[in-house]
mmCIF file of C-alpha atoms in Angstrom:
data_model
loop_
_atom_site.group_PDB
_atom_site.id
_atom_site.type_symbol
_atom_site.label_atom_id
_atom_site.label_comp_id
_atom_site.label_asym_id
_atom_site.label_seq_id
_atom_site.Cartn_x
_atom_site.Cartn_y
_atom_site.Cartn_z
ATOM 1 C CA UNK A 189 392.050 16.760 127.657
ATOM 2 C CA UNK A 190 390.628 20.191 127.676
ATOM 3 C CA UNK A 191 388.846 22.176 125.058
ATOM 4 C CA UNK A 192 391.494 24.662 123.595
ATOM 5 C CA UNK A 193 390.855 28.102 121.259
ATOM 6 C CA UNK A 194 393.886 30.148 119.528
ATOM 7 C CA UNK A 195 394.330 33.251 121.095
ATOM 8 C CA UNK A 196 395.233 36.572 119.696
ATOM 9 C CA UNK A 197 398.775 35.904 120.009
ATOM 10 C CA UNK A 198 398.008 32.587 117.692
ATOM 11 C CA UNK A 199 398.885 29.566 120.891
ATOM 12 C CA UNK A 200 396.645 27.700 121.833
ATOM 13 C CA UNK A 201 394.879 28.079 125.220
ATOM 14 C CA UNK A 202 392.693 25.809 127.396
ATOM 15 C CA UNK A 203 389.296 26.833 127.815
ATOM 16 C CA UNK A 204 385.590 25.438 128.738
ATOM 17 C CA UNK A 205 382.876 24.662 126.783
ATOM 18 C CA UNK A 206 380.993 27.062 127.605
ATOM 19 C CA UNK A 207 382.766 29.763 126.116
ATOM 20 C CA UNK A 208 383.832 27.744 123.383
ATOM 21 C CA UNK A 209 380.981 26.850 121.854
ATOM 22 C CA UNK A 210 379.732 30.185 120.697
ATOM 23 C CA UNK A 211 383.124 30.781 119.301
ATOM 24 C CA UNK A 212 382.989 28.056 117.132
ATOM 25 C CA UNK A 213 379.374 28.811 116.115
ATOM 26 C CA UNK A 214 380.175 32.432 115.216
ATOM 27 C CA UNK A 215 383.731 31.693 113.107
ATOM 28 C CA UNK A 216 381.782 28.765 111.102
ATOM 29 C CA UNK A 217 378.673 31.205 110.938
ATOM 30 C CA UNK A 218 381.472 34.187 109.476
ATOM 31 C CA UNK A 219 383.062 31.490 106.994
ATOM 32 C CA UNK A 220 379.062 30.028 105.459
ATOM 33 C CA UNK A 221 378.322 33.342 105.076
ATOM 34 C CA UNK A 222 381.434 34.361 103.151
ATOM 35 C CA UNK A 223 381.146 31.539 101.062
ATOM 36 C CA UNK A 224 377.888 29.116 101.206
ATOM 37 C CA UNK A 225 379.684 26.371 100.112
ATOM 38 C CA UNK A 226 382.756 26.745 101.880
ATOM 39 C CA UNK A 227 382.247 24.899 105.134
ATOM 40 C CA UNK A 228 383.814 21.404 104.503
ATOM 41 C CA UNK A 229 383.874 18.357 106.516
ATOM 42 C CA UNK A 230 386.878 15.492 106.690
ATOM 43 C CA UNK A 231 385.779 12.414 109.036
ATOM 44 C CA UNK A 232 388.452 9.601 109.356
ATOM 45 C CA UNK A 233 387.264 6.678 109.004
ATOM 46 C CA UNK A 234 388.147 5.427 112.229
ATOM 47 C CA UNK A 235 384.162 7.156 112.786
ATOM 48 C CA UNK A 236 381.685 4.806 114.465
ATOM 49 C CA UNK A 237 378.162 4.487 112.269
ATOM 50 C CA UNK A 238 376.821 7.068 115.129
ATOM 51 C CA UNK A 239 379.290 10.204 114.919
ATOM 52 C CA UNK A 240 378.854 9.657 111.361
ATOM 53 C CA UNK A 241 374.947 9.821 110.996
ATOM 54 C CA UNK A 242 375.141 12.519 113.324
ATOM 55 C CA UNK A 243 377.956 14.464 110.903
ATOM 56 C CA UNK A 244 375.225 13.790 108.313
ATOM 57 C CA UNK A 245 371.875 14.669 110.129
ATOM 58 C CA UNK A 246 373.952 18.300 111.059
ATOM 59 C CA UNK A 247 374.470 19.131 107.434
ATOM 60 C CA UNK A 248 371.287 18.106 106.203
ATOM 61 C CA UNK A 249 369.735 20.129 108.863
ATOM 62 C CA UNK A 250 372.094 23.205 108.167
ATOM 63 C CA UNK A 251 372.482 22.680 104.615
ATOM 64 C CA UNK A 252 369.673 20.288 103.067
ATOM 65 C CA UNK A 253 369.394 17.572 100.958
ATOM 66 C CA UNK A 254 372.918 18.186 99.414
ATOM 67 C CA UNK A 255 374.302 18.603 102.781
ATOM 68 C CA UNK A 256 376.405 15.715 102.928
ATOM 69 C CA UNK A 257 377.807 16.681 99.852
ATOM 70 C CA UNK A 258 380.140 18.906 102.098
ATOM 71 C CA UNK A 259 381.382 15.300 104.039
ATOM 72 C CA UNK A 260 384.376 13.552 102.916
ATOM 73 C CA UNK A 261 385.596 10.329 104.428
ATOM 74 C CA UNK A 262 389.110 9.434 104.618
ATOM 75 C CA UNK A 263 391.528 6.866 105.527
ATOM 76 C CA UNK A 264 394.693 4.877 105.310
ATOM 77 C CA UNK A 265 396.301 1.828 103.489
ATOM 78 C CA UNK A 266 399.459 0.303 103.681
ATOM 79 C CA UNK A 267 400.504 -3.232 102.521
ATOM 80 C CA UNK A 268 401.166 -5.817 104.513
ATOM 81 C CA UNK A 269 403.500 -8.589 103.867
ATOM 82 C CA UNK A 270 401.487 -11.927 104.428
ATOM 83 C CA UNK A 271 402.405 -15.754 103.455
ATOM 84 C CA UNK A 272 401.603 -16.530 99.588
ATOM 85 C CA UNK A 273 398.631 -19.230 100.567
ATOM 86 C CA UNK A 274 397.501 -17.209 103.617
ATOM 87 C CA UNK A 275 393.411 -17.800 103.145
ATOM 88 C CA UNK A 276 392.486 -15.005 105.500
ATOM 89 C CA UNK A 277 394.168 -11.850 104.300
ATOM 90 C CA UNK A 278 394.857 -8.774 106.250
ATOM 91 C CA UNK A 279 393.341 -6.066 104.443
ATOM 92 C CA UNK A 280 395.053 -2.939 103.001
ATOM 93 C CA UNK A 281 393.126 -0.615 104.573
ATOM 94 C CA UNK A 282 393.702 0.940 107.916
ATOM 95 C CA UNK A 283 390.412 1.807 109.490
ATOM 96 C CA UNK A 284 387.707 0.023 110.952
ATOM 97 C CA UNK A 285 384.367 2.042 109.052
ATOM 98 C CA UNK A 286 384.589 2.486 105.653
ATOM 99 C CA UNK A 287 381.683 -0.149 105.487
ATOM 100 C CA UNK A 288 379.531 1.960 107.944
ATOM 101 C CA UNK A 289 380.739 5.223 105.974
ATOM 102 C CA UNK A 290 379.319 3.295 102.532
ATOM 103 C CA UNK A 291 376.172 2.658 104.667
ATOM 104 C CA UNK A 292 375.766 5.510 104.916
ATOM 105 C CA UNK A 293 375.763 7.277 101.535
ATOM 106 C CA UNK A 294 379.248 9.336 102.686
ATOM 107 C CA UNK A 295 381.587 6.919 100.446
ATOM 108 C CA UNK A 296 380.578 5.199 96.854
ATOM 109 C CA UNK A 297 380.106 1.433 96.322
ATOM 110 C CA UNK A 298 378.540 -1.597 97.639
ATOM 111 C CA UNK A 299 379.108 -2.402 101.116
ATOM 112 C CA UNK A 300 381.489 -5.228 101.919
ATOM 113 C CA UNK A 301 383.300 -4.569 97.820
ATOM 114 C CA UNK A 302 386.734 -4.027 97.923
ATOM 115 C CA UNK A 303 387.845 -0.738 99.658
ATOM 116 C CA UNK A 304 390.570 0.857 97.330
ATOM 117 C CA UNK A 305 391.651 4.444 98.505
ATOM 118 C CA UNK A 306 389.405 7.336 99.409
ATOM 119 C CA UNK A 307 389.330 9.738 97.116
ATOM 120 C CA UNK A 308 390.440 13.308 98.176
ATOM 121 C CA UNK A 309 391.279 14.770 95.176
ATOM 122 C CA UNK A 310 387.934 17.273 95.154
ATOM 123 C CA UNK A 311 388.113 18.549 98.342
ATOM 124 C CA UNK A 312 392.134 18.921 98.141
ATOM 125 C CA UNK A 313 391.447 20.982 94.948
ATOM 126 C CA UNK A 314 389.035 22.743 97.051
ATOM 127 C CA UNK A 315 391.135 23.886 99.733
ATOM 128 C CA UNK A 316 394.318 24.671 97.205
ATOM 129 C CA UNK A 317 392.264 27.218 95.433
ATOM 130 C CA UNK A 318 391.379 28.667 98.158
ATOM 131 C CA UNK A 319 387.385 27.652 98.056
ATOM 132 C CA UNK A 320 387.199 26.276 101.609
ATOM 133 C CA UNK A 321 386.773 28.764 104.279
ATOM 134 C CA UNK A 322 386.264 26.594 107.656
ATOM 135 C CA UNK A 323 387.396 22.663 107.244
ATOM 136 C CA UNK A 324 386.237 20.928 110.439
ATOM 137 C CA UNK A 325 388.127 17.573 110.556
ATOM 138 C CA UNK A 326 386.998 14.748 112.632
ATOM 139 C CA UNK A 327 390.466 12.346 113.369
ATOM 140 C CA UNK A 328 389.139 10.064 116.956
ATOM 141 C CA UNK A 329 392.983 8.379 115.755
ATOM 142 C CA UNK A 330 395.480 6.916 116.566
ATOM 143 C CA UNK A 331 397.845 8.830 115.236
ATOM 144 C CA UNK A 332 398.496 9.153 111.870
ATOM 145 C CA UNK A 333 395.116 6.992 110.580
ATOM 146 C CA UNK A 334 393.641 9.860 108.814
ATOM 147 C CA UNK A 335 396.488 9.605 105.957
ATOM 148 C CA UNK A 336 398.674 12.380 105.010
ATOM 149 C CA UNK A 337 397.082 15.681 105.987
ATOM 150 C CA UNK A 338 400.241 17.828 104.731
ATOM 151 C CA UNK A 339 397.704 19.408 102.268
ATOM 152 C CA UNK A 340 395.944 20.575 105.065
ATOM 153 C CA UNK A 341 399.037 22.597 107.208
ATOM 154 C CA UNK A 342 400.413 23.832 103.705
ATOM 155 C CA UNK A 343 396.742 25.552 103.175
ATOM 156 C CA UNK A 344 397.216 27.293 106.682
ATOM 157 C CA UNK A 345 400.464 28.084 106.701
ATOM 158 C CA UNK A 346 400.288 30.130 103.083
ATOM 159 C CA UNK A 347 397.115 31.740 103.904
ATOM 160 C CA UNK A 348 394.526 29.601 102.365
ATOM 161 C CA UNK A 349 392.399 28.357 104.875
ATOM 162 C CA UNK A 350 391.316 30.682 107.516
ATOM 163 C CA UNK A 351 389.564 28.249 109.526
ATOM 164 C CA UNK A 352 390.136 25.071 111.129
ATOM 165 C CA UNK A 353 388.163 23.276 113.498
ATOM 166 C CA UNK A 354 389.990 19.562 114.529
ATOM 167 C CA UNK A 355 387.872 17.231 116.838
ATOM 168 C CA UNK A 356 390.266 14.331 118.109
ATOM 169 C CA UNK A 357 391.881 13.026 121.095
ATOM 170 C CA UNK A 358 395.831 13.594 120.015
ATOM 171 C CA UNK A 359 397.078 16.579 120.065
ATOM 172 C CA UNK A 360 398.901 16.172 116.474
ATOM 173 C CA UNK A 361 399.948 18.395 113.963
ATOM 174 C CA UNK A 362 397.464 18.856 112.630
ATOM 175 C CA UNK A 363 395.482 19.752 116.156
ATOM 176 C CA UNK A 364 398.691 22.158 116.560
ATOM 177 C CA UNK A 365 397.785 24.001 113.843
ATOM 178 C CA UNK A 366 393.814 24.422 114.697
ATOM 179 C CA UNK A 367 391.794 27.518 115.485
ATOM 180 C CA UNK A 368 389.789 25.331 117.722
ATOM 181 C CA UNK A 369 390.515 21.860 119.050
ATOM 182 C CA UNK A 370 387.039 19.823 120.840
ATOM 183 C CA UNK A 371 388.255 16.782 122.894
ATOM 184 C CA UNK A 372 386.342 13.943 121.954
ATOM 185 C CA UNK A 373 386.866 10.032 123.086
ATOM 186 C CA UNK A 374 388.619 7.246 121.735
ATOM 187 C CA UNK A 375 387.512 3.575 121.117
ATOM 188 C CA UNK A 376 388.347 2.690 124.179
ATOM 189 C CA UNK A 377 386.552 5.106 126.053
ATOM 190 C CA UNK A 378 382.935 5.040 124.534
ATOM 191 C CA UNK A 379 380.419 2.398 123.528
ATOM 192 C CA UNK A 380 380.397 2.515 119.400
ATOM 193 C CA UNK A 381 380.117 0.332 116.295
ATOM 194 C CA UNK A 382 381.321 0.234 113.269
ATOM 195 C CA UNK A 383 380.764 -2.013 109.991
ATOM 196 C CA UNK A 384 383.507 -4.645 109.397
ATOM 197 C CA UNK A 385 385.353 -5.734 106.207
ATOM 198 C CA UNK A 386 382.307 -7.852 105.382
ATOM 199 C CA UNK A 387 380.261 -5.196 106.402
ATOM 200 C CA UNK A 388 379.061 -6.560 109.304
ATOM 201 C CA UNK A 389 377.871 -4.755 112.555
ATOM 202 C CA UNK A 390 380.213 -5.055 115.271
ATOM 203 C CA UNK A 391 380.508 -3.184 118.525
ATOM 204 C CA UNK A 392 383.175 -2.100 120.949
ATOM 205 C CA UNK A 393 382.712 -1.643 124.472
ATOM 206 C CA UNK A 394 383.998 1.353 126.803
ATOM 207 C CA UNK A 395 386.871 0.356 129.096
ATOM 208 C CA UNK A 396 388.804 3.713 130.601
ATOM 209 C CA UNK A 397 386.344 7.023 131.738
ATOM 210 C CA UNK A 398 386.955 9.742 129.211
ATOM 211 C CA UNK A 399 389.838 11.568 130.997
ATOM 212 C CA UNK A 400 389.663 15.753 131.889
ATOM 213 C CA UNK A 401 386.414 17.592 130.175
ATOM 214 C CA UNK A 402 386.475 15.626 126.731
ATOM 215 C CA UNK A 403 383.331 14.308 125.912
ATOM 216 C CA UNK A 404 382.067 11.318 124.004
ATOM 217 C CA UNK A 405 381.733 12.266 120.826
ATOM 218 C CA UNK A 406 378.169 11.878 119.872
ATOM 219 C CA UNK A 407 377.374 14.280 123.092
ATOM 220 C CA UNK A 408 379.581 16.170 121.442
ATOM 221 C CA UNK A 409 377.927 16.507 118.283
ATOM 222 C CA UNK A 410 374.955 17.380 119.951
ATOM 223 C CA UNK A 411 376.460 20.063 121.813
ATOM 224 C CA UNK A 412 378.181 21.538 118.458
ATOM 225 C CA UNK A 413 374.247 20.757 116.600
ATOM 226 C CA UNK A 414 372.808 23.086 119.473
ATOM 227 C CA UNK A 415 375.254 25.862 119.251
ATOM 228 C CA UNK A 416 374.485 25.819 115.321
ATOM 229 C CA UNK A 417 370.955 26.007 115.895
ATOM 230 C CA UNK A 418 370.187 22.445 115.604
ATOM 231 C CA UNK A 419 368.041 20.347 118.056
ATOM 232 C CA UNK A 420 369.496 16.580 117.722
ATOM 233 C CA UNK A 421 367.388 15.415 120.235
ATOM 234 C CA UNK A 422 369.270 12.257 121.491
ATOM 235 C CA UNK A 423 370.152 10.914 125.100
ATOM 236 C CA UNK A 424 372.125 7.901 124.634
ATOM 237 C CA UNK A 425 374.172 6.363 122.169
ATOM 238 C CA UNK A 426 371.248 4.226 122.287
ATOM 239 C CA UNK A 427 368.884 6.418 120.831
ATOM 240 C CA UNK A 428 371.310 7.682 118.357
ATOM 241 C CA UNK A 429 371.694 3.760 117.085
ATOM 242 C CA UNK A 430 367.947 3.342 116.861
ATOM 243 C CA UNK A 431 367.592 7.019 114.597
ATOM 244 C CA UNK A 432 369.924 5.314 112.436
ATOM 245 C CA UNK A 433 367.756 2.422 112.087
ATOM 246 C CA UNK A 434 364.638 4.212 111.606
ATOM 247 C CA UNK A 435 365.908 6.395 108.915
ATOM 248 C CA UNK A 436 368.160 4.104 107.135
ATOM 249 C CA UNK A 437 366.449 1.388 107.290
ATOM 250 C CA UNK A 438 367.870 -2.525 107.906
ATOM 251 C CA UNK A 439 370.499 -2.235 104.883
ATOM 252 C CA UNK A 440 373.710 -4.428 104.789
ATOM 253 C CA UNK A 441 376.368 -2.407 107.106
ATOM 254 C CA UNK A 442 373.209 -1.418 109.604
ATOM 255 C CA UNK A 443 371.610 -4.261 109.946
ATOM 256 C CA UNK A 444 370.926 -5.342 113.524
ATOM 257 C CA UNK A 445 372.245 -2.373 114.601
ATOM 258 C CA UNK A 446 369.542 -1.237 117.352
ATOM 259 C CA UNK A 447 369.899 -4.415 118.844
ATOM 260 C CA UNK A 448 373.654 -4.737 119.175
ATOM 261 C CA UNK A 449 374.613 -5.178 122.930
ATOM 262 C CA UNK A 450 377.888 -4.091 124.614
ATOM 263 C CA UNK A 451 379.785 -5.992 127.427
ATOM 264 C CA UNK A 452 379.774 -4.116 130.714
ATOM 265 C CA UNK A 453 383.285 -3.904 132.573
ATOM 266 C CA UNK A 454 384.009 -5.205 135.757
ATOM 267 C CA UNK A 455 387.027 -4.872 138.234
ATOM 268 C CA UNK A 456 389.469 -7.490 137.944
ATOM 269 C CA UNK A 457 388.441 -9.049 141.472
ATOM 270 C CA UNK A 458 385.170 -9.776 140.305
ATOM 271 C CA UNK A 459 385.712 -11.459 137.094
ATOM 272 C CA UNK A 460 388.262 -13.652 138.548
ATOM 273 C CA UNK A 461 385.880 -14.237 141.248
ATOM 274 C CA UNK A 462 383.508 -15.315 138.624
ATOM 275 C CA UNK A 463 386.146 -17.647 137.143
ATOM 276 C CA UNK A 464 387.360 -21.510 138.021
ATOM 277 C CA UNK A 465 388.330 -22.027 141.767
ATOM 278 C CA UNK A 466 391.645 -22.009 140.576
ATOM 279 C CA UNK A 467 391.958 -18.393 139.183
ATOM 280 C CA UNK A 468 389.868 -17.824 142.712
ATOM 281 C CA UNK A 469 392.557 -19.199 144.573
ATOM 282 C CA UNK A 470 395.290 -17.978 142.992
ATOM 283 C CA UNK A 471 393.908 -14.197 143.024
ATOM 284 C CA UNK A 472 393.665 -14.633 146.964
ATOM 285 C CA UNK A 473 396.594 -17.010 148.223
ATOM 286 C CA UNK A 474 399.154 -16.622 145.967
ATOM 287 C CA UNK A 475 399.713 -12.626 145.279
ATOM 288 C CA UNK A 476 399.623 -12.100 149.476
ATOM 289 C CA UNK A 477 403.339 -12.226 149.146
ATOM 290 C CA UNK A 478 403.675 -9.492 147.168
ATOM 291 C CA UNK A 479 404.703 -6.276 148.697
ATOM 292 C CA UNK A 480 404.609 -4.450 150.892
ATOM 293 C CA UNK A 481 403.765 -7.990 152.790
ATOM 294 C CA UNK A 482 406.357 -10.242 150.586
ATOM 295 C CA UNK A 483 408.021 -12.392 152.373
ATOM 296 C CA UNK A 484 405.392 -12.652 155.491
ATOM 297 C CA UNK A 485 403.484 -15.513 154.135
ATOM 298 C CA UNK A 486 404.734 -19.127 154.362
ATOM 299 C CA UNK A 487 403.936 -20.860 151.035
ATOM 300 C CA UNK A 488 403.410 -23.573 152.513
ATOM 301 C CA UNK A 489 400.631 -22.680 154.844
ATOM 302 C CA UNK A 490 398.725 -21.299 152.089
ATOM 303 C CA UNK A 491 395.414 -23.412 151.802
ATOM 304 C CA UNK A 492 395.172 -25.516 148.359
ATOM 305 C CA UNK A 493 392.331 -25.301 145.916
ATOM 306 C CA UNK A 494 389.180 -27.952 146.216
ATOM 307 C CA UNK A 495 390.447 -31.397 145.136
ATOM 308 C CA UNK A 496 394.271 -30.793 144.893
ATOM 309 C CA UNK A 497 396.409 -33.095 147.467
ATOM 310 C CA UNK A 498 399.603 -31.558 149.298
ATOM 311 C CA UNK A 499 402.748 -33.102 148.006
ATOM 312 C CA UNK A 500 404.304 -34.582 151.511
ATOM 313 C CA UNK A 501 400.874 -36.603 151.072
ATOM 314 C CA UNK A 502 401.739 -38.029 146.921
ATOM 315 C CA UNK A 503 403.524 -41.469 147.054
#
């Protein structure tokens, strides 16, 4: 993943972030000045609780107290078929953070009530008229869990919305049809939480290296913050986790928060090593036979675990 800018000839082309950044700080700069109120922000709800206090912190900082006013939170729902007397029911609603979003003060209601649909129909009215002049969408996927986003390519394509800023990892359509795409991380690749169903803090914990020169996203934040002229003065996720506490207190959907602790990943060798003799045995006996030595090892010979007797020996 590389940072990529629209060129003059309107494709897409791979850049650093060093040049991008003050690109994207002038073109958002051009569109708040053309229209204070025209700088808009769409987060998916796939959002941890720390990318989206830090969405919030930048447009307080920029904007006020009514800056996250200019944040709407999105998702998706689709049915699924369950059994009649099924007691624990799959929920409707396709995203892990609408809890942490409620949390938050970015989506109405009482954390852990029933989720319903997000409600787009302001800032969709927005956009169709013409009022939003630089949407910055935040869509960490997978693909498609931001809902339909159809409004958003029919404002570009007639003429309506002359900036777009998408931070994600796919390169979607809606990516394609960006001024400016910023390569961020998915789940998999960062350490985040996010507030369950029952609004309940749960983490996840990194397991792949963010590939090329994306970034995790709450560095990323801070980079975009410091372009704009604001100092979010965080060096960790860590940090970022206990700012949330501090400011928003120990409310249901934060709570415990600060003190949530991730698993750290090992290599395969060493958890197995850490396992029963048996998984020890059979990671170093029993796969020697596979290539490029298959065939070289006599079965037979192979040692047995403690406590196991060879069969020539059972009567």
């Amino acid at each position: 993943r590389k940072p990529l800018v629209r060129d003059a000839q309107g494709n897409l082309q791979p850049t650093t972030w060093t040049e991008l950044m003050p690109k994207v700080k002038d073109r958002l700069a051009q569109a708040g000045s053309a229209n204070p109120d025209g700088v808009r922000f769409l987060l998916s709800a796939h959002a941890s609780i720390e990318e989206l206090f830090l969405f919030r912190r930048l447009t307080e900082e920029l904007l006020g107290p009514s800056g996250p006013s200019a944040l709407t939170v999105t998702w998706k729902t689709s049915h699924k078929q369950q059994p009649e007397k099924t007691k624990f029911k799959v929920p409707s609603v396709d995203a892990p953070n609408v809890n942490g979003a409620r949390a938050l003060g970015l989506v109405p209601g009482a954390v852990g009530s029933p989720q319903g649909e997000a409600d787009l129909a302001a800032i969709k009215a927005a956009v169709a008229a013409g009022k939003v002049t630089a949407l910055y969408v935040f869509d960490p996927g997978p693909d498609g869990s931001i809902g339909d986003v159809q409004w958003i390519l029919d404002a570009r394509a007639g003429g309506k919305l002359p900036l777009l800023v998408v931070q994600g990892v796919l390169m979607t359509a809606l990516a394609q049809a960006a001024d400016f795409v910023l390569p961020g991380a998915s789940f998999v690749e960062k350490e985040a939480s996010y507030a369950n169903d029952q609004g309940r803090v749960q983490g996840t914990a990194r397991t792949l290296a963010t590939p090329g020169d994306a970034l995790d996203d709450w560095q990323l934040l801070v980079k975009l913050a410091a372009a704009l002229g604001v100092t979010l003065d965080y060096k960790s996720a860590d940090q970022v986790r206990a700012d949330v506490s501090a400011r928003i207190g120990e409310v249901p959907g934060i709570a415990g928060l600060s003190g949530i602790a991730f698993a750290q990943t090992v290599t395969a060798r060493t958890w197995l090593q850490a396992s029963n003799p048996s998984e020890r045995w059979k990671w170093d006996f029993m796969y020697q036979d596979l290539p490029p030595v298959k065939g070289t090892v006599d079965p037979s010979a192979l040692p047995l675990p403690p406590g196991l007797i060879p069969l020539k020996e059972v009567k």
